[in-house]
Coordinates of C-alpha atoms and ligand atoms in Angstrom, one line a residue:
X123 CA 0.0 0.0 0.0
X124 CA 1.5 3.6 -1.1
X125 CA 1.7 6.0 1.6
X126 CA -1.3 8.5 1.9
X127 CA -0.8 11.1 -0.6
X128 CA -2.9 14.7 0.8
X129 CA -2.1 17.1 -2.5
X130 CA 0.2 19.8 -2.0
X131 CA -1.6 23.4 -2.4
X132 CA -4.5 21.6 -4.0
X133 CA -8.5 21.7 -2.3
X134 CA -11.4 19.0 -3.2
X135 CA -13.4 20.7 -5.9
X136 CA -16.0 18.8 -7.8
X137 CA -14.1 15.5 -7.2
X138 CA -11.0 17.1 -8.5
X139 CA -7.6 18.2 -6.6
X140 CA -6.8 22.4 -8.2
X141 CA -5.0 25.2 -6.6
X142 CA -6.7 28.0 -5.4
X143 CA -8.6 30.2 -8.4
X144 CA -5.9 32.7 -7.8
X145 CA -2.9 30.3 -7.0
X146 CA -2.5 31.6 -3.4
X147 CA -0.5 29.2 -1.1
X148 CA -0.4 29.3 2.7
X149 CA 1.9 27.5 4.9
X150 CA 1.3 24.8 7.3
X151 CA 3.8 24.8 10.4
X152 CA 4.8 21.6 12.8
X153 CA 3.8 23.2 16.2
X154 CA 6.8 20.8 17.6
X155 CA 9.7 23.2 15.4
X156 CA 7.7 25.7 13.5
X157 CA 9.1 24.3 10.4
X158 CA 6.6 24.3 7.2
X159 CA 5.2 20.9 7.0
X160 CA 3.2 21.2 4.2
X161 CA 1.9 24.1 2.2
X162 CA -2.2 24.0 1.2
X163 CA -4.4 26.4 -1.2
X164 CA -5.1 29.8 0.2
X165 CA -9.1 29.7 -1.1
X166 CA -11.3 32.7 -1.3
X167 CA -14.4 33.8 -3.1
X168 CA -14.0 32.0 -6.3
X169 CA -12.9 28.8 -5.1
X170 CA -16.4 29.2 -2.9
X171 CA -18.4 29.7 -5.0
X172 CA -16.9 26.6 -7.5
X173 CA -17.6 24.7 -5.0
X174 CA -21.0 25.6 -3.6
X175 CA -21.8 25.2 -7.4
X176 CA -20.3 21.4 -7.7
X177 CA -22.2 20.8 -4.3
X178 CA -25.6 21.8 -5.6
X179 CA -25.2 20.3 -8.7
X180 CA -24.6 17.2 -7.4
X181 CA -27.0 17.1 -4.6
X182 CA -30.4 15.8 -6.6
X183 CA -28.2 12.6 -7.5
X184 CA -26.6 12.3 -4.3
X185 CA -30.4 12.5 -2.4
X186 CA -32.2 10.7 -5.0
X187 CA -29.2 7.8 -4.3
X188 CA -30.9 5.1 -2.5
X189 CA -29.9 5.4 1.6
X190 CA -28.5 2.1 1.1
X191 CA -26.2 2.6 -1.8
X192 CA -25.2 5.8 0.2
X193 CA -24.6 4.1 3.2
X194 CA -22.3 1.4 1.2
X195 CA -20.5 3.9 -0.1
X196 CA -19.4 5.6 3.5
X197 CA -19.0 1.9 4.3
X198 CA -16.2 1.4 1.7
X199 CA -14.8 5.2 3.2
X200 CA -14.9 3.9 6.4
X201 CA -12.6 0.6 5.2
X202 CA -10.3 3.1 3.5
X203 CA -10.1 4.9 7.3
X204 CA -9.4 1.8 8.6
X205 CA -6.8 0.5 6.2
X206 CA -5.1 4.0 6.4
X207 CA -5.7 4.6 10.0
X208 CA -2.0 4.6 11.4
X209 CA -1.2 7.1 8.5
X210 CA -4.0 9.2 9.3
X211 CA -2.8 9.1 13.5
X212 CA 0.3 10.4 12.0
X213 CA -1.1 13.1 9.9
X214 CA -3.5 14.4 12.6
X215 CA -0.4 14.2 15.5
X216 CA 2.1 16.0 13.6
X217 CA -0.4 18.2 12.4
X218 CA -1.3 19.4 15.7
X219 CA 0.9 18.6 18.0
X220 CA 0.0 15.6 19.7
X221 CA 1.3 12.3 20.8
X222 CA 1.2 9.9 18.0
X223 CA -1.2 7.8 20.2
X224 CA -4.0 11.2 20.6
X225 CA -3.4 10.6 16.9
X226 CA -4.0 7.3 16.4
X227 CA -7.5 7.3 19.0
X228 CA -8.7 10.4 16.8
X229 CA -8.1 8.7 13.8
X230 CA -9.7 5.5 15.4
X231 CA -12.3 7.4 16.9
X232 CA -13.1 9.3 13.3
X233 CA -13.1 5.7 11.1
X234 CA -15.7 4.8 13.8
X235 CA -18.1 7.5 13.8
X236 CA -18.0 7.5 10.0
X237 CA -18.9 3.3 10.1
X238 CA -21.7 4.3 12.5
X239 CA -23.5 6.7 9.8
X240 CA -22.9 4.2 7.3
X241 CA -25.2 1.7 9.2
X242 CA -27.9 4.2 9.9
X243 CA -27.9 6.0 6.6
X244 CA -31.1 3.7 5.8
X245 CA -32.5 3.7 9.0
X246 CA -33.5 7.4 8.8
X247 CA -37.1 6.9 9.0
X248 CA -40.0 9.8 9.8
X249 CA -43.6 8.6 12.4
X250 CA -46.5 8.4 11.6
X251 CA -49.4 10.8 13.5
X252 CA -52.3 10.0 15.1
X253 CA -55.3 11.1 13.6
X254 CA -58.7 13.0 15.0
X255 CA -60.8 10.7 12.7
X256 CA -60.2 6.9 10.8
X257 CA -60.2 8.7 7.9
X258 CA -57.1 11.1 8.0
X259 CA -53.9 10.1 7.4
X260 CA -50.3 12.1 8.9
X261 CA -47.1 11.3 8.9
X262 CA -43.3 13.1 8.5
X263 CA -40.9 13.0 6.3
X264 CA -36.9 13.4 7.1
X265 CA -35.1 15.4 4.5
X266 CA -31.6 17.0 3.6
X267 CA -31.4 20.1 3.6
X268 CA -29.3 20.5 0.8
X269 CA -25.8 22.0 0.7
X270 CA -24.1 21.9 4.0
X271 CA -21.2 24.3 4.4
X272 CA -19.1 23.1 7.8
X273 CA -16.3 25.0 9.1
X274 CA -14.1 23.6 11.7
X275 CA -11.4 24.5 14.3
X276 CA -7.9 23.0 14.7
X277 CA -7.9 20.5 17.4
X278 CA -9.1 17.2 17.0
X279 CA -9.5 18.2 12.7
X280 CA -9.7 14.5 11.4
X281 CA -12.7 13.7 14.1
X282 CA -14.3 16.3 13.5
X283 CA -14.4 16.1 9.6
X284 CA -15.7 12.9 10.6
X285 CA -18.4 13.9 13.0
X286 CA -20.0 16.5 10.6
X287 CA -19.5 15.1 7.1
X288 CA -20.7 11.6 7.6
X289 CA -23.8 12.4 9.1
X290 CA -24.7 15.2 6.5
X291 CA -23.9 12.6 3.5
X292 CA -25.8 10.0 5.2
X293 CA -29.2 12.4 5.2
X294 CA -28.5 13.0 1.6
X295 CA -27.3 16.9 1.8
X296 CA -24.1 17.8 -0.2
X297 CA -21.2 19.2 1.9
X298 CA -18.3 22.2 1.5
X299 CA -16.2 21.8 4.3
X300 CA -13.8 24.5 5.3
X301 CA -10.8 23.3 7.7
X302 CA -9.0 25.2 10.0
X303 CA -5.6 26.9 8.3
X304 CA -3.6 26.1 11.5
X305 CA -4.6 22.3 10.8
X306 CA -5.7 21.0 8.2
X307 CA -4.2 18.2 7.0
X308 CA -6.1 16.0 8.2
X309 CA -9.6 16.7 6.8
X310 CA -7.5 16.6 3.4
X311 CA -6.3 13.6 3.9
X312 CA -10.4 12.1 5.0
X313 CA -11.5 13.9 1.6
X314 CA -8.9 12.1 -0.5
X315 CA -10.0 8.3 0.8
X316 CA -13.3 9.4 0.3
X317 CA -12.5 10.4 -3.4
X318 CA -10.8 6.7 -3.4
X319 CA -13.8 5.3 -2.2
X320 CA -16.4 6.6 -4.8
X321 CA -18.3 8.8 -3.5
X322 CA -19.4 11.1 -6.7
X323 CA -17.7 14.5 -8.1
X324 CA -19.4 17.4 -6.0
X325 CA -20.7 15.6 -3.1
X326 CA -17.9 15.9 -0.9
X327 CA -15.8 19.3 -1.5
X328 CA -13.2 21.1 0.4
X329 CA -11.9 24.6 0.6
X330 CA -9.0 25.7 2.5
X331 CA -7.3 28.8 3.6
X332 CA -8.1 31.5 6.0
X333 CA -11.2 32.3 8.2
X334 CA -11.7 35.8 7.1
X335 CA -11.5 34.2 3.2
X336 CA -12.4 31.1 2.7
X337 CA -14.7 31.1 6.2
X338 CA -16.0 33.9 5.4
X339 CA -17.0 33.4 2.0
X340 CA -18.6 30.0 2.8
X341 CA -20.5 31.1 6.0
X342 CA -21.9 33.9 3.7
X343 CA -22.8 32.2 0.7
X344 CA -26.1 32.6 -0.3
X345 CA -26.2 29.5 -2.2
X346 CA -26.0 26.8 1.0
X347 CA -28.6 25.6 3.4
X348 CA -27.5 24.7 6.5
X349 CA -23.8 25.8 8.5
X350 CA -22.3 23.3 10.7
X351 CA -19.8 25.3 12.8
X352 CA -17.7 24.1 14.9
X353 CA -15.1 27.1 16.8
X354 CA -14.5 29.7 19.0
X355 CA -17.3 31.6 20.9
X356 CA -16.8 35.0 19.2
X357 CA -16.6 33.0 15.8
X358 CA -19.5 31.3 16.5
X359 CA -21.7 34.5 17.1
X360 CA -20.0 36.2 13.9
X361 CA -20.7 33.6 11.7
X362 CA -24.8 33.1 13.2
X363 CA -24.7 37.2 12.6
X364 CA -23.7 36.2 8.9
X365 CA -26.4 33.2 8.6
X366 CA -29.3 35.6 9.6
X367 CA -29.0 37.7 6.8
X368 CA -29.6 34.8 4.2
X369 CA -31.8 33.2 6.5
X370 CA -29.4 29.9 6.8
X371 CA -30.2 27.9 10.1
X372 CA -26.9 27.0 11.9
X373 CA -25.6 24.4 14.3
X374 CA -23.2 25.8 16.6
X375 CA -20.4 23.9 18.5
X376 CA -18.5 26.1 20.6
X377 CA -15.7 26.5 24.0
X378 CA -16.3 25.0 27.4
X379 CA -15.0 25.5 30.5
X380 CA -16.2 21.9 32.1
X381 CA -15.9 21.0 36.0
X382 CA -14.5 18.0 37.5
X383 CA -16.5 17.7 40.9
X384 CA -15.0 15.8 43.0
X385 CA -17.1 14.6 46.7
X386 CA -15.3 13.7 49.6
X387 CA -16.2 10.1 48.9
X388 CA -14.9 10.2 45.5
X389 CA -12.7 7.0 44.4
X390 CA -9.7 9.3 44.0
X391 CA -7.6 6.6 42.7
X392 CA -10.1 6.3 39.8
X393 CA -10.4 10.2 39.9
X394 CA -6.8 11.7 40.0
X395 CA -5.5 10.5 36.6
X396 CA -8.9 11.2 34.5
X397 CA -8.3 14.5 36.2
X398 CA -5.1 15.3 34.8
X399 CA -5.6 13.4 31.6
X400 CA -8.6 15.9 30.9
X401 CA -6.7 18.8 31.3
X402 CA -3.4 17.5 29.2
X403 CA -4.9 15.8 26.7
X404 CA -4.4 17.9 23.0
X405 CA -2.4 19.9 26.1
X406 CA -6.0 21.1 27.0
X407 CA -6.7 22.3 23.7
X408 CA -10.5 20.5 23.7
X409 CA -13.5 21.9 23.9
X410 CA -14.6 19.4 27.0
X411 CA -11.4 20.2 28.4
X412 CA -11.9 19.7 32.1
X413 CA -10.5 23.0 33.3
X414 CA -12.2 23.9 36.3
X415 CA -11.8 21.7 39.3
X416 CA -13.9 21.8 42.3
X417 CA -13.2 19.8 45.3
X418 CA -15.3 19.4 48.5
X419 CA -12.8 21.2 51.0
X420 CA -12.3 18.5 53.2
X421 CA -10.2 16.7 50.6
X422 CA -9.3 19.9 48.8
X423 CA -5.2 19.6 50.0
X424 CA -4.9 16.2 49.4
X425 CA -6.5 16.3 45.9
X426 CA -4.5 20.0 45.1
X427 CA -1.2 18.1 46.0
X428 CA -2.1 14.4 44.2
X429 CA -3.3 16.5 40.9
X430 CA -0.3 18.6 41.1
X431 CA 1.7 15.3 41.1
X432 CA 0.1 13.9 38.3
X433 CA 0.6 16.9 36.8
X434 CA 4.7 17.4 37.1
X435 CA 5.0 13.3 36.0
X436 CA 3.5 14.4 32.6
X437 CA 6.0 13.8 30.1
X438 CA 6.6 16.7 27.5
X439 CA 7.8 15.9 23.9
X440 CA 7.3 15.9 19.7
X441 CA 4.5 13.7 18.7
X442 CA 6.7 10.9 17.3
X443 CA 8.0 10.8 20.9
X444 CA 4.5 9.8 21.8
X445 CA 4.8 10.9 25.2
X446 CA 1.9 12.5 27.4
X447 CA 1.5 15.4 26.0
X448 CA 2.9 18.0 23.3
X449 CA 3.1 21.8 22.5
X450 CA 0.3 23.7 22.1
X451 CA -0.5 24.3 18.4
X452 CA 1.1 27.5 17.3
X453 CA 2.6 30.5 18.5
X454 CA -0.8 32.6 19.1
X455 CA -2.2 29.6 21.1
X456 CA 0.5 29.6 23.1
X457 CA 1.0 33.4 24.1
X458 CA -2.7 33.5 24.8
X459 CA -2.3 30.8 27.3
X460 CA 0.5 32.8 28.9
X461 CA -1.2 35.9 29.1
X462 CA -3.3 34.6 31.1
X463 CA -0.5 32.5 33.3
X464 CA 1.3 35.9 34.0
X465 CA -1.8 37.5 34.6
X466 CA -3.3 35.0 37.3
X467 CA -0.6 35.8 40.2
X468 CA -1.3 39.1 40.0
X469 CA -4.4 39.1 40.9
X470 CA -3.6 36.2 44.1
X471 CA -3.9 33.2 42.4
X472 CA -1.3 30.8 43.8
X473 CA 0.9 28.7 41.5
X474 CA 0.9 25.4 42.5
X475 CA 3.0 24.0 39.8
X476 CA 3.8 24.4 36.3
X477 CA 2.7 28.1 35.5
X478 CA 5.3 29.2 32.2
X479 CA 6.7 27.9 29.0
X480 CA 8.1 24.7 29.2
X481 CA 11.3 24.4 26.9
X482 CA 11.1 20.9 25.7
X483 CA 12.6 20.1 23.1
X484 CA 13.8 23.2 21.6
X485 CA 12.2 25.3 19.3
X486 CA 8.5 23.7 20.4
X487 CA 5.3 25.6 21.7
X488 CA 5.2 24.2 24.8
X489 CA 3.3 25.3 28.1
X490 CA 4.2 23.6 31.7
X491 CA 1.2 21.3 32.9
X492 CA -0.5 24.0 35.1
X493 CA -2.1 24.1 38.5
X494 CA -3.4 27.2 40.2
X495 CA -4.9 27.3 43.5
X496 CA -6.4 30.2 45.3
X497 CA -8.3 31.4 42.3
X498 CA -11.5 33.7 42.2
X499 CA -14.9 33.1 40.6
X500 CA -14.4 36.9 38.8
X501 CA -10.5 35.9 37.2
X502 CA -10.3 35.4 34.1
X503 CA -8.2 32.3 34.1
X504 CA -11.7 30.7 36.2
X505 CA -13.9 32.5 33.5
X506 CA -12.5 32.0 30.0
X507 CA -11.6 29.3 28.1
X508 CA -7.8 29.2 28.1
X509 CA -7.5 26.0 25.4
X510 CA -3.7 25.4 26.9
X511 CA -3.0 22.6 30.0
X512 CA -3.8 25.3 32.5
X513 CA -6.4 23.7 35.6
X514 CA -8.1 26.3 38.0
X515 CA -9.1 24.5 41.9
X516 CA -11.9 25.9 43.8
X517 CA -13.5 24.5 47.0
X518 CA -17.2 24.0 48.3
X519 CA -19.0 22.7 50.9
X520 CA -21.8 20.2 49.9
X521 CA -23.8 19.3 46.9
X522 CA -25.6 22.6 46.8
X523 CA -23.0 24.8 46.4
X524 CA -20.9 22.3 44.3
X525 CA -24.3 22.5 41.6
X526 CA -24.2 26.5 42.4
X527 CA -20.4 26.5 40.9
X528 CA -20.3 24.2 38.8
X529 CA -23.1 26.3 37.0
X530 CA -21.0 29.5 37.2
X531 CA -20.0 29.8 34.1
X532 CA -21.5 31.3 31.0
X533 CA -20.4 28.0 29.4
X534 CA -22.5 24.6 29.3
X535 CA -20.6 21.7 27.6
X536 CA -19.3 19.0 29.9
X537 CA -19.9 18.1 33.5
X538 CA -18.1 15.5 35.7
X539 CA -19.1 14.5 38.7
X540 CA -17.0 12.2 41.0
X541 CA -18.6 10.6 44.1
X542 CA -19.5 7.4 45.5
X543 CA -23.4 8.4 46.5
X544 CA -25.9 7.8 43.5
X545 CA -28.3 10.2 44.7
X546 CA -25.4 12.9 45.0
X547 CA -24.4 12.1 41.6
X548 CA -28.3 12.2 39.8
X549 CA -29.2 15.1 41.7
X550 CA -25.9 17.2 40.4
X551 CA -26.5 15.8 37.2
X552 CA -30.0 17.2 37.0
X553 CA -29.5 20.3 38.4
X554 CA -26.2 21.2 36.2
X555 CA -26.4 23.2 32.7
X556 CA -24.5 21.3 30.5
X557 CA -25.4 19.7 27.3
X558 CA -23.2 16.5 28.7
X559 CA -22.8 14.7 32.4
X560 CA -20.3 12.1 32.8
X561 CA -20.0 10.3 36.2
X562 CA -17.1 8.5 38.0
X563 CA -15.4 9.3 34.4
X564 CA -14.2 11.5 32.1
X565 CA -16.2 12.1 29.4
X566 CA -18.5 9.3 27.3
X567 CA -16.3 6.5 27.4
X568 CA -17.7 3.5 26.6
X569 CA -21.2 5.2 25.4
X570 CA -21.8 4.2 21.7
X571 CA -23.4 7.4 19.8
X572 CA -23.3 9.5 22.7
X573 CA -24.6 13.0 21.6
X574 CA -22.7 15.6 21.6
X575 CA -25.0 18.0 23.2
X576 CA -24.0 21.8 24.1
X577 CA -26.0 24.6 26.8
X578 CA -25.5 27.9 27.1
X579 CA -22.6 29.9 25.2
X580 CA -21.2 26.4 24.2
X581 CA -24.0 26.3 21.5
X582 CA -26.8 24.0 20.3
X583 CA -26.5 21.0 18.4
X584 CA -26.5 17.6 18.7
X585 CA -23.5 16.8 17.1
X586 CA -22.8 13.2 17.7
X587 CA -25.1 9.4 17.1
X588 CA -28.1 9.2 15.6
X589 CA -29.5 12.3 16.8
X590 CA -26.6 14.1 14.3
X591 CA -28.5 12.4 11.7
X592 CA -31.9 14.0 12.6
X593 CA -29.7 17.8 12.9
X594 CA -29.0 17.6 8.9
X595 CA -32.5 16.9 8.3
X596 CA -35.5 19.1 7.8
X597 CA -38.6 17.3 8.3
X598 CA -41.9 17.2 6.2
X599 CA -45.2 16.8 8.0
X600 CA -47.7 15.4 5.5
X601 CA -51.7 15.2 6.0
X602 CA -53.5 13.5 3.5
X603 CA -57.5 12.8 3.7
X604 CA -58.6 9.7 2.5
X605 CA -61.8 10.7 0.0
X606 CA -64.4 8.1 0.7
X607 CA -64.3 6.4 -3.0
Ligands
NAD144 P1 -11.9 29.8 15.5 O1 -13.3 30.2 15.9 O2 -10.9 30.7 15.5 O3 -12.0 29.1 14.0 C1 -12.8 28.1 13.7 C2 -13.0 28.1 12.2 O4 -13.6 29.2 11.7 C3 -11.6 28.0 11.4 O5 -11.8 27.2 10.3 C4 -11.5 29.5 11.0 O6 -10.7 29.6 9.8 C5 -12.9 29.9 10.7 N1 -13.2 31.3 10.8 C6 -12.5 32.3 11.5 N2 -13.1 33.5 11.3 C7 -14.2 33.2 10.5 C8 -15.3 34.1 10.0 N3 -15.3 35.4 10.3 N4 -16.2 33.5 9.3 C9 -16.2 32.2 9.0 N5 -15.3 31.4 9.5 C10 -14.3 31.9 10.2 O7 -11.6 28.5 16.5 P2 -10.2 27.8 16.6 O8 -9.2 28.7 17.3 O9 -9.8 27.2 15.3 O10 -10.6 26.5 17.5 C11 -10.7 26.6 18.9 C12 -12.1 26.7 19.4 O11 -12.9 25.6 18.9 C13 -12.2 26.6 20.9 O12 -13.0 27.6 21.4 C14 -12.9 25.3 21.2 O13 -13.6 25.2 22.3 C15 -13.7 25.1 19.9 N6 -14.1 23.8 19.7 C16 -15.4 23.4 20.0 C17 -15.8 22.0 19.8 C18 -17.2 21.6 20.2 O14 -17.6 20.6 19.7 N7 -17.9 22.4 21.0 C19 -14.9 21.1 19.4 C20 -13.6 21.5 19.1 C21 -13.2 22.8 19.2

């Protein structure tokens, strides 16, 4: 098997790889030396609109194909995934950052999700209504939209691609999917094995370059039907600002700053390394990254000095090192995290370890596994997402006040709780605002199709399992009366 091939300076256009309209180039940077890695099409209005046009043109085909045939076909895309996984890991790790393993469970994680909207592509079915009288008859119908324009961020690109795309071809809608410029190799590199795999000229396109171009163009278009996007807060509200003026319904996925709870009666063995691991994972450059930790005071030293522990023993290097963790993903990323690490002290948070650049290896963007103690619901570092391997403690007293914090936030994304007492646990997980609650765990783990679900400033979708399927679909309610002949 050849090596997986992602075009140089070229994007997916009507099942074709072309440069830019105007033959702009950007360049790609390995966040582990800042050396360019690759170099990929800088896309603006033109190559848009080419490839709004291939997408509409091919989307009566594409939703007229039988939901079978469709789902074959992102069944022989998943196989592809599969056979080229371990390139892919690589792609996506050295692309972002991250230990060759983060790669490889993204890239495992992606060929999944894409297998799982293969299966349910013809299992999309509407319901039937009840009726005032025998002779009426109702029912709904699910269908695309049309074409979806999705525009993602540069963390976990390849899963992400994944998570959006397969679901929208599944329903039948065409897609033009803008990557992230910081990463994007990865979505290339899931558009080309899906070009391998068959799926027709127009249904599957790809435009890169930069947000206030390319993103800008797409989000604006007039000629798409539904925006999948999945970014920053501010972002987020500019592109909905954009939507509303061409009427275009949107599904936003947005930043987080999730709790880890964690009761006196919490298993801390269990606890302590899903702890750090949320917080150093992609160097806490997830959206679900758990950077807020609230402890029940009468544990609050032991855990502050255990999670400070884990945190020193994580092991800094390149992502063919495969250690614990790498740099953060570019140069911007990482002086926005230290803004807010030299600002923090200042205004009395204490640094309980980590708290600066970390210098490992070289010429790398890296940031010291952070833990700050003493903080204040009003700092910033408590209040914003930082995206960077930065974890804020608080204390409470009871299950009350731990519901009353964890719900301080404008954000509503994840929620862990860690405690031995069901009724603790259920009641916290009722009482939270969060579009996800995971207990005694990080995150879904072990949940098949869990949905992504977001509250608050996080955003609204349900970006994962069957219910993904149902958010690029429009439904059609149907009443028919049955003439008495
Ligand atoms: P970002 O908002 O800067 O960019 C996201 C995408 O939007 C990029 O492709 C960018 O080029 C494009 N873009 C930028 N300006 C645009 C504009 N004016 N119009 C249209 N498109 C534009 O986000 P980022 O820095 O790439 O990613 C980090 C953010 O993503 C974090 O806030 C993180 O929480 C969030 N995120 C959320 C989820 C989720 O599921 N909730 C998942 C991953 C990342």
């Amino acid at each position: 098997m050849s090596a997986l091939e992602i075009p140089v300076a070229r994007q997916l256009i009507d099942g074709a790889w072309v440069p830019a309209a105007d033959q702009g180039e950007l360049p790609v940077l390995d966040p582990a030396n800042s050396k360019v890695i690759q170099r990929i099409a800088r896309g603006g209005q033109a190559d848009v609109d080419a490839a709004v046009a291939a997408a509409r043109r091919a989307f009566p085909g594409w939703a007229a194909t039988s939901p079978t045939e469709r789902g074959a076909l992102l069944g022989r895309w998943a196989a592809l995934v599969m056979e080229r996984v371990e390139d892919l890991a690589r792609v996506e790790a050295r692309d972002v950052g991250k230990p060759l393993s983060g790669g490889r469970m993204n890239a495992f994680i992606a060929q999944g999700i894409i297998e799982y909207f293969a299966g349910a592509a013809d299992k999309l079915t509407g319901v039937t209504l009840p009726t005032r009288t025998p002779d009426y008859l109702g029912f709904t119908i699910p269908e695309p939209w049309g074409v979806c324009a999705v525009t993602l961020p540069w963390n976990v690109p390849t899963l992400l691609s994944a998570a959006n795309v397969a679901p929208a071809l599944a329903a039948g809608n065409t897609v033009v999917l803008k990557p992230s410029e910081v990463a994007p190799l990865g979505p290339l590199a899931l558009a080309e094995l899906a070009r391998e795999a068959g799926l027709p000229p127009g249904v599957f396109n790809v435009v890169t370059g930069l947000g206030a171009e390319a993103g800008q163009a797409l989000t604006s278009h007039t000629d798409i039907d539904h925006i999948s996007f999945v970014g920053s807060t501010a972002t987020g509200s500019a592109v909905m600002r954009a939507a509303s003026e061409n009427l275009v319904p949107v599904k936003l996925e947005l930043g987080g700053k999730s709790p880890n709870v964690v009761f006196a009666d919490a298993d801390l063995d269990v606890a302590i390394p899903a702890i750090v691991g949320s917080i150093t994972e992609n160097a806490g450059q997830n959206c679900y990254a758990g950077s807020r930790l609230l402890v029940e005071e009468s544990i609050r030293d032991e855990v502050t000095e255990r999670v400070a522990a884990g945190m020193r023993a994580v092991r800094l290097g390149t992502w063919d090192m495969d250690l614990d963790m790498g740099p953060l993903v570019s140069r911007e990323q990482r002086e926005r995290v230290l803004g807010f690490l030299e600002e923090a002290p200042g205004e009395g948070a204490r640094v309980v370890t980590g708290g600066a650049k970390a210098e490992v290896p070289d010429e790398g963007w890296f940031v010291a596994p952070t833990v700050l103690d003493r903080v204040d619901r009003g700092m910033r570092v408590v209040r914003e997402e930082v995206f960077g391997p930065v974890l804020a403690i608080q204390g409470f007293t009871g299950t009350a006040q731990a519901v009353e914090m964890m719900n301080d936030t404008d954000f509503g994304l994840l929620a862990c709780i860690w405690t031995d007492d069901v009724s603790r646990a259920l009641r916290a997980a009722k009482e939270v605002r969060a579009g996800q609650v995971a207990v005694n765990q990080f995150h879904d783990a072990g949940v098949i199709g869990f949905p992504f679900n977001m509250q608050k400033d996080s955003g609204f979708s349900a970006g994962g399992g069957y219910a993904a399927l149902r958010e690029y679909t429009q439904e059609k309610a149907v009443a028919v009366r049955l003439l008495d002949r």
